[in-house]
PDB file of C-alpha atoms in Angstrom:
ATOM      1  CA  SER A  16      43.331  10.511 -66.365  1.00 44.00           C
ATOM      2  CA  ASP A  17      45.764   9.360 -69.044  1.00 47.00           C
ATOM      3  CA  LEU A  18      48.946  11.043 -70.455  1.00 49.00           C
ATOM      4  CA  THR A  19      46.934  13.318 -72.752  1.00 48.00           C
ATOM      5  CA  GLY A  20      44.709  14.590 -69.858  1.00 53.00           C
ATOM      6  CA  GLY A  21      41.718  12.417 -70.856  1.00 59.00           C
ATOM      7  CA  VAL A  22      39.772   9.961 -68.683  1.00 75.00           C
ATOM      8  CA  TRP A  23      41.267   6.485 -68.480  1.00 81.00           C
ATOM      9  CA  PHE A  24      38.910   3.558 -69.172  1.00 84.00           C
ATOM     10  CA  CYS A  25      38.971  -0.262 -69.072  1.00 88.00           C
ATOM     11  CA  THR A  26      36.881  -2.398 -71.449  1.00 87.00           C
ATOM     12  CA  ARG A  27      35.599  -6.066 -71.293  1.00 86.00           C
ATOM     13  CA  GLY A  28      34.903  -5.807 -67.561  1.00 90.00           C
ATOM     14  CA  GLY A  29      38.349  -4.564 -66.542  1.00 91.00           C
ATOM     15  CA  ASN A  30      38.605  -2.528 -63.353  1.00 91.00           C
ATOM     16  CA  CYS A  31      40.333   0.817 -63.384  1.00 89.00           C
ATOM     17  CA  LYS A  32      42.946   1.467 -60.611  1.00 88.00           C
ATOM     18  CA  ASN A  33      42.644   5.193 -59.797  1.00 83.00           C
ATOM     19  CA  GLY A  34      45.938   6.793 -58.766  1.00 82.00           C
ATOM     20  CA  GLU A  35      48.027   4.261 -60.602  1.00 84.00           C
ATOM     21  CA  LYS A  36      50.779   6.034 -62.578  1.00 81.00           C
ATOM     22  CA  ASN A  37      52.133   2.960 -64.561  1.00 80.00           C
ATOM     23  CA  LEU A  38      49.983   2.712 -67.631  1.00 78.00           C
ATOM     24  CA  ALA A  39      50.428  -1.032 -67.832  1.00 77.00           C
ATOM     25  CA  LYS A  40      48.904  -1.525 -64.428  1.00 84.00           C
ATOM     26  CA  LYS A  41      45.971   0.941 -64.594  1.00 87.00           C
ATOM     27  CA  CYS A  42      43.445  -1.765 -65.671  1.00 90.00           C
ATOM     28  CA  ASP A  43      42.957  -5.016 -63.846  1.00 91.00           C
ATOM     29  CA  CYS A  44      41.892  -7.079 -66.816  1.00 90.00           C
ATOM     30  CA  PRO A  45      39.670 -10.203 -66.496  1.00 90.00           C
ATOM     31  CA  GLU A  46      41.009 -13.652 -67.457  1.00 88.00           C
ATOM     32  CA  GLY A  47      41.479 -14.066 -71.197  1.00 83.00           C
ATOM     33  CA  THR A  48      42.058 -10.300 -71.953  1.00 83.00           C
ATOM     34  CA  PHE A  49      45.015  -8.013 -71.931  1.00 79.00           C
ATOM     35  CA  GLY A  50      46.152  -4.610 -73.142  1.00 77.00           C
ATOM     36  CA  LEU A  51      46.264  -1.186 -71.503  1.00 81.00           C
ATOM     37  CA  HIS A  52      42.475  -1.100 -71.652  1.00 84.00           C
ATOM     38  CA  CYS A  53      41.841  -4.855 -71.638  1.00 85.00           C
ATOM     39  CA  GLU A  54      40.950  -4.482 -75.326  1.00 78.00           C
ATOM     40  CA  TYR A  55      42.676  -7.607 -76.608  1.00 75.00           C
ATOM     41  CA  GLU A  56      41.877 -11.315 -76.261  1.00 74.00           C
ATOM     42  CA  VAL A  57      44.684 -13.854 -75.381  1.00 71.00           C
ATOM     43  CA  ASP A  58      44.066 -15.991 -78.459  1.00 62.00           C
ATOM     44  CA  GLN A  59      44.803 -13.298 -81.125  1.00 68.00           C
ATOM     45  CA  THR A  60      47.617 -14.174 -83.546  1.00 76.00           C
ATOM     46  CA  CYS A  61      50.496 -11.880 -84.223  1.00 81.00           C
ATOM     47  CA  ASN A  62      51.816 -11.802 -87.815  1.00 83.00           C
ATOM     48  CA  LEU A  63      54.679  -9.275 -87.861  1.00 83.00           C
ATOM     49  CA  GLU A  64      58.176 -10.279 -88.725  1.00 89.00           C
ATOM     50  CA  CYS A  65      60.261  -8.950 -85.895  1.00 89.00           C
ATOM     51  CA  GLU A  66      63.988  -8.148 -86.496  1.00 91.00           C
ATOM     52  CA  ASN A  67      66.941  -8.392 -84.053  1.00 92.00           C
ATOM     53  CA  ASP A  68      65.293 -11.236 -81.948  1.00 90.00           C
ATOM     54  CA  GLY A  69      62.132  -9.180 -81.181  1.00 87.00           C
ATOM     55  CA  VAL A  70      59.042 -11.052 -80.126  1.00 84.00           C
ATOM     56  CA  CYS A  71      55.633 -10.348 -81.870  1.00 85.00           C
ATOM     57  CA  LYS A  72      52.828  -9.410 -79.563  1.00 80.00           C
ATOM     58  CA  VAL A  73      49.181  -8.069 -79.916  1.00 75.00           C
ATOM     59  CA  GLY A  74      48.273  -5.115 -77.779  1.00 67.00           C
ATOM     60  CA  LEU A  75      49.650  -1.665 -76.964  1.00 62.00           C
ATOM     61  CA  LYS A  76      53.378  -1.196 -77.040  1.00 61.00           C
ATOM     62  CA  ASP A  77      55.076  -0.379 -73.732  1.00 61.00           C
ATOM     63  CA  PHE A  78      55.408   3.381 -73.376  1.00 55.00           C
ATOM     64  CA  THR A  79      57.914   3.338 -70.495  1.00 60.00           C
ATOM     65  CA  LYS A  80      61.092   4.233 -72.308  1.00 59.00           C
ATOM     66  CA  MET A  81      59.552   7.252 -74.088  1.00 58.00           C
ATOM     67  CA  ASP A  82      58.024   8.461 -70.895  1.00 59.00           C
ATOM     68  CA  GLU A  83      61.455   8.133 -69.113  1.00 61.00           C
ATOM     69  CA  TYR A  84      62.883  10.356 -71.852  1.00 59.00           C
ATOM     70  CA  GLY A  85      60.195  12.895 -71.231  1.00 60.00           C
ATOM     71  CA  LEU A  86      59.001  12.717 -74.849  1.00 58.00           C
ATOM     72  CA  ASP A  87      55.546  12.991 -76.363  1.00 56.00           C
ATOM     73  CA  ILE A  88      54.657   9.358 -76.884  1.00 53.00           C
ATOM     74  CA  GLU A  89      52.319   9.969 -79.802  1.00 54.00           C
ATOM     75  CA  SER A  90      55.018  11.719 -81.772  1.00 51.00           C
ATOM     76  CA  PHE A  91      57.880   9.459 -81.108  1.00 49.00           C
ATOM     77  CA  LEU A  92      56.546   5.935 -80.432  1.00 46.00           C
ATOM     78  CA  GLY A  93      56.233   4.769 -84.028  1.00 48.00           C
ATOM     79  CA  GLY A  94      54.056   2.257 -82.350  1.00 47.00           C
ATOM     80  CA  MET A  95      51.866  -0.378 -83.884  1.00 44.00           C
ATOM     81  CA  ASP A  96      49.859  -1.319 -86.912  1.00 44.00           C
ATOM     82  CA  SER A  97      46.026  -1.149 -87.185  1.00 40.00           C
ATOM     83  CA  TYR A  98      45.640  -4.561 -85.578  1.00 48.00           C
ATOM     84  CA  GLY A  99      47.583  -3.614 -82.450  1.00 69.00           C
ATOM     85  CA  GLU A 100      50.550  -5.783 -83.449  1.00 77.00           C
ATOM     86  CA  HIS A 101      54.085  -4.718 -82.424  1.00 77.00           C
ATOM     87  CA  CYS A 102      57.400  -6.327 -81.480  1.00 82.00           C
ATOM     88  CA  VAL A 103      58.740  -6.408 -78.039  1.00 81.00           C
ATOM     89  CA  CYS A 104      62.391  -5.441 -78.674  1.00 83.00           C
ATOM     90  CA  PRO A 105      65.533  -6.654 -77.017  1.00 84.00           C
ATOM     91  CA  GLU A 106      67.812  -4.150 -75.251  1.00 80.00           C
ATOM     92  CA  GLY A 107      69.264  -1.665 -77.831  1.00 79.00           C
ATOM     93  CA  TYR A 108      66.429  -1.833 -80.310  1.00 82.00           C
ATOM     94  CA  THR A 109      63.101  -0.069 -80.774  1.00 75.00           C
ATOM     95  CA  GLY A 110      60.421   0.540 -83.399  1.00 72.00           C
ATOM     96  CA  LEU A 111      57.418  -1.394 -84.671  1.00 73.00           C
ATOM     97  CA  THR A 112      59.597  -4.414 -85.820  1.00 80.00           C
ATOM     98  CA  CYS A 113      62.747  -3.730 -83.650  1.00 82.00           C
ATOM     99  CA  ASP A 114      64.473  -2.392 -86.771  1.00 79.00           C
ATOM    100  CA  LYS A 115      65.850   0.802 -85.244  1.00 76.00           C
ATOM    101  CA  GLU A 116      68.552   1.306 -82.678  1.00 76.00           C
ATOM    102  CA  GLU A 117      67.321   2.553 -79.319  1.00 76.00           C
ATOM    103  CA  ALA A 118      67.369   6.269 -78.532  1.00 76.00           C
ATOM    104  CA  VAL A 119      70.422   7.716 -76.954  1.00 79.00           C
ATOM    105  CA  GLN A 120      70.213  10.436 -74.286  1.00 83.00           C
ATOM    106  CA  CYS A 121      71.774  13.688 -75.618  1.00 86.00           C
ATOM    107  CA  GLY A 122      71.574  16.941 -73.629  1.00 83.00           C
ATOM    108  CA  GLN A 123      67.965  17.949 -73.185  1.00 80.00           C
ATOM    109  CA  GLY A 124      66.711  15.408 -75.746  1.00 81.00           C
ATOM    110  CA  VAL A 125      67.530  12.030 -77.359  1.00 82.00           C
ATOM    111  CA  CYS A 126      68.891  10.861 -80.645  1.00 85.00           C
ATOM    112  CA  PHE A 127      66.997   8.207 -82.702  1.00 80.00           C
ATOM    113  CA  ASN A 128      67.817   5.874 -85.531  1.00 76.00           C
ATOM    114  CA  GLY A 129      71.301   5.197 -84.421  1.00 77.00           C
ATOM    115  CA  ALA A 130      72.349   8.784 -84.422  1.00 84.00           C
ATOM    116  CA  GLU A 131      75.460   9.801 -82.473  1.00 86.00           C
ATOM    117  CA  CYS A 132      75.266  12.427 -79.764  1.00 89.00           C
ATOM    118  CA  VAL A 133      78.052  14.987 -80.429  1.00 89.00           C
ATOM    119  CA  GLN A 134      79.279  17.496 -77.818  1.00 86.00           C
ATOM    120  CA  THR A 135      81.115  20.701 -78.479  1.00 85.00           C
ATOM    121  CA  THR A 136      83.377  21.611 -75.531  1.00 78.00           C
ATOM    122  CA  SER A 137      85.974  23.998 -74.404  1.00 80.00           C
ATOM    123  CA  LEU A 138      89.588  23.149 -75.514  1.00 82.00           C
ATOM    124  CA  ASP A 139      90.289  21.462 -72.158  1.00 83.00           C
ATOM    125  CA  GLY A 140      86.937  19.619 -72.324  1.00 74.00           C
ATOM    126  CA  SER A 141      85.752  21.053 -68.999  1.00 78.00           C
ATOM    127  CA  ILE A 142      82.733  22.950 -70.427  1.00 75.00           C
ATOM    128  CA  ILE A 143      80.113  21.496 -72.669  1.00 75.00           C
ATOM    129  CA  TYR A 144      78.806  24.252 -74.951  1.00 76.00           C
ATOM    130  CA  SER A 145      76.146  22.263 -76.850  1.00 84.00           C
ATOM    131  CA  GLU A 146      75.034  18.720 -77.685  1.00 88.00           C
ATOM    132  CA  PHE A 147      73.383  17.672 -80.953  1.00 89.00           C
ATOM    133  CA  CYS A 148      72.536  14.543 -82.864  1.00 90.00           C
ATOM    134  CA  ARG A 149      74.602  13.521 -85.893  1.00 90.00           C
ATOM    135  CA  CYS A 150      72.061  11.774 -88.091  1.00 88.00           C
ATOM    136  CA  PRO A 151      73.054   8.631 -89.948  1.00 84.00           C
ATOM    137  CA  THR A 152      72.106   7.468 -93.418  1.00 84.00           C
ATOM    138  CA  ASP A 153      69.193   4.992 -93.622  1.00 72.00           C
ATOM    139  CA  PRO A 154      70.676   1.841 -95.155  1.00 69.00           C
ATOM    140  CA  ASN A 155      67.371   0.903 -96.726  1.00 67.00           C
ATOM    141  CA  THR A 156      66.856   4.189 -98.676  1.00 73.00           C
ATOM    142  CA  GLY A 157      70.369   5.751 -98.801  1.00 79.00           C
ATOM    143  CA  MET A 158      68.898   8.932 -97.491  1.00 83.00           C
ATOM    144  CA  ALA A 159      70.083  10.542 -94.219  1.00 83.00           C
ATOM    145  CA  PHE A 160      67.710  10.891 -91.345  1.00 83.00           C
ATOM    146  CA  ALA A 161      66.960  14.438 -90.498  1.00 85.00           C
ATOM    147  CA  GLY A 162      65.641  16.788 -87.780  1.00 86.00           C
ATOM    148  CA  LYS A 163      66.718  17.732 -84.347  1.00 85.00           C
ATOM    149  CA  PHE A 164      66.411  14.172 -82.999  1.00 83.00           C
ATOM    150  CA  CYS A 165      66.988  12.295 -86.359  1.00 82.00           C
TER     151      CYS A 165
END
């Protein structure tokens, strides 16, 4: 089964590896195909303009980081366009076109969009009372990111 409790499947003659936990390895794809379900052909062209030295790819974006944070992938991935295009981002960046700073662990959650994790502590710093994300302003819109995780 997949992360949402459904049944995993492989297309284009790919073989499903039961018991495999790594989504990128669940399908053994035939030559000339790739993707989590073998749904893409190798010769497809990627047209996105990646930022911060990201590399344009066709297929499903790697879910590993979001899974490591224990977050719902569908809600937080910000994933790919309708053609399956996305950018593989260098360390420190995330998002469809690598235009966002990577999430920062903060208490029981994470901070997105370059938000700073702020701790409130006892006067001597020995006890952490709470941790929260201080949301930055989006330089493109001039509006502040909002919400618990920005």
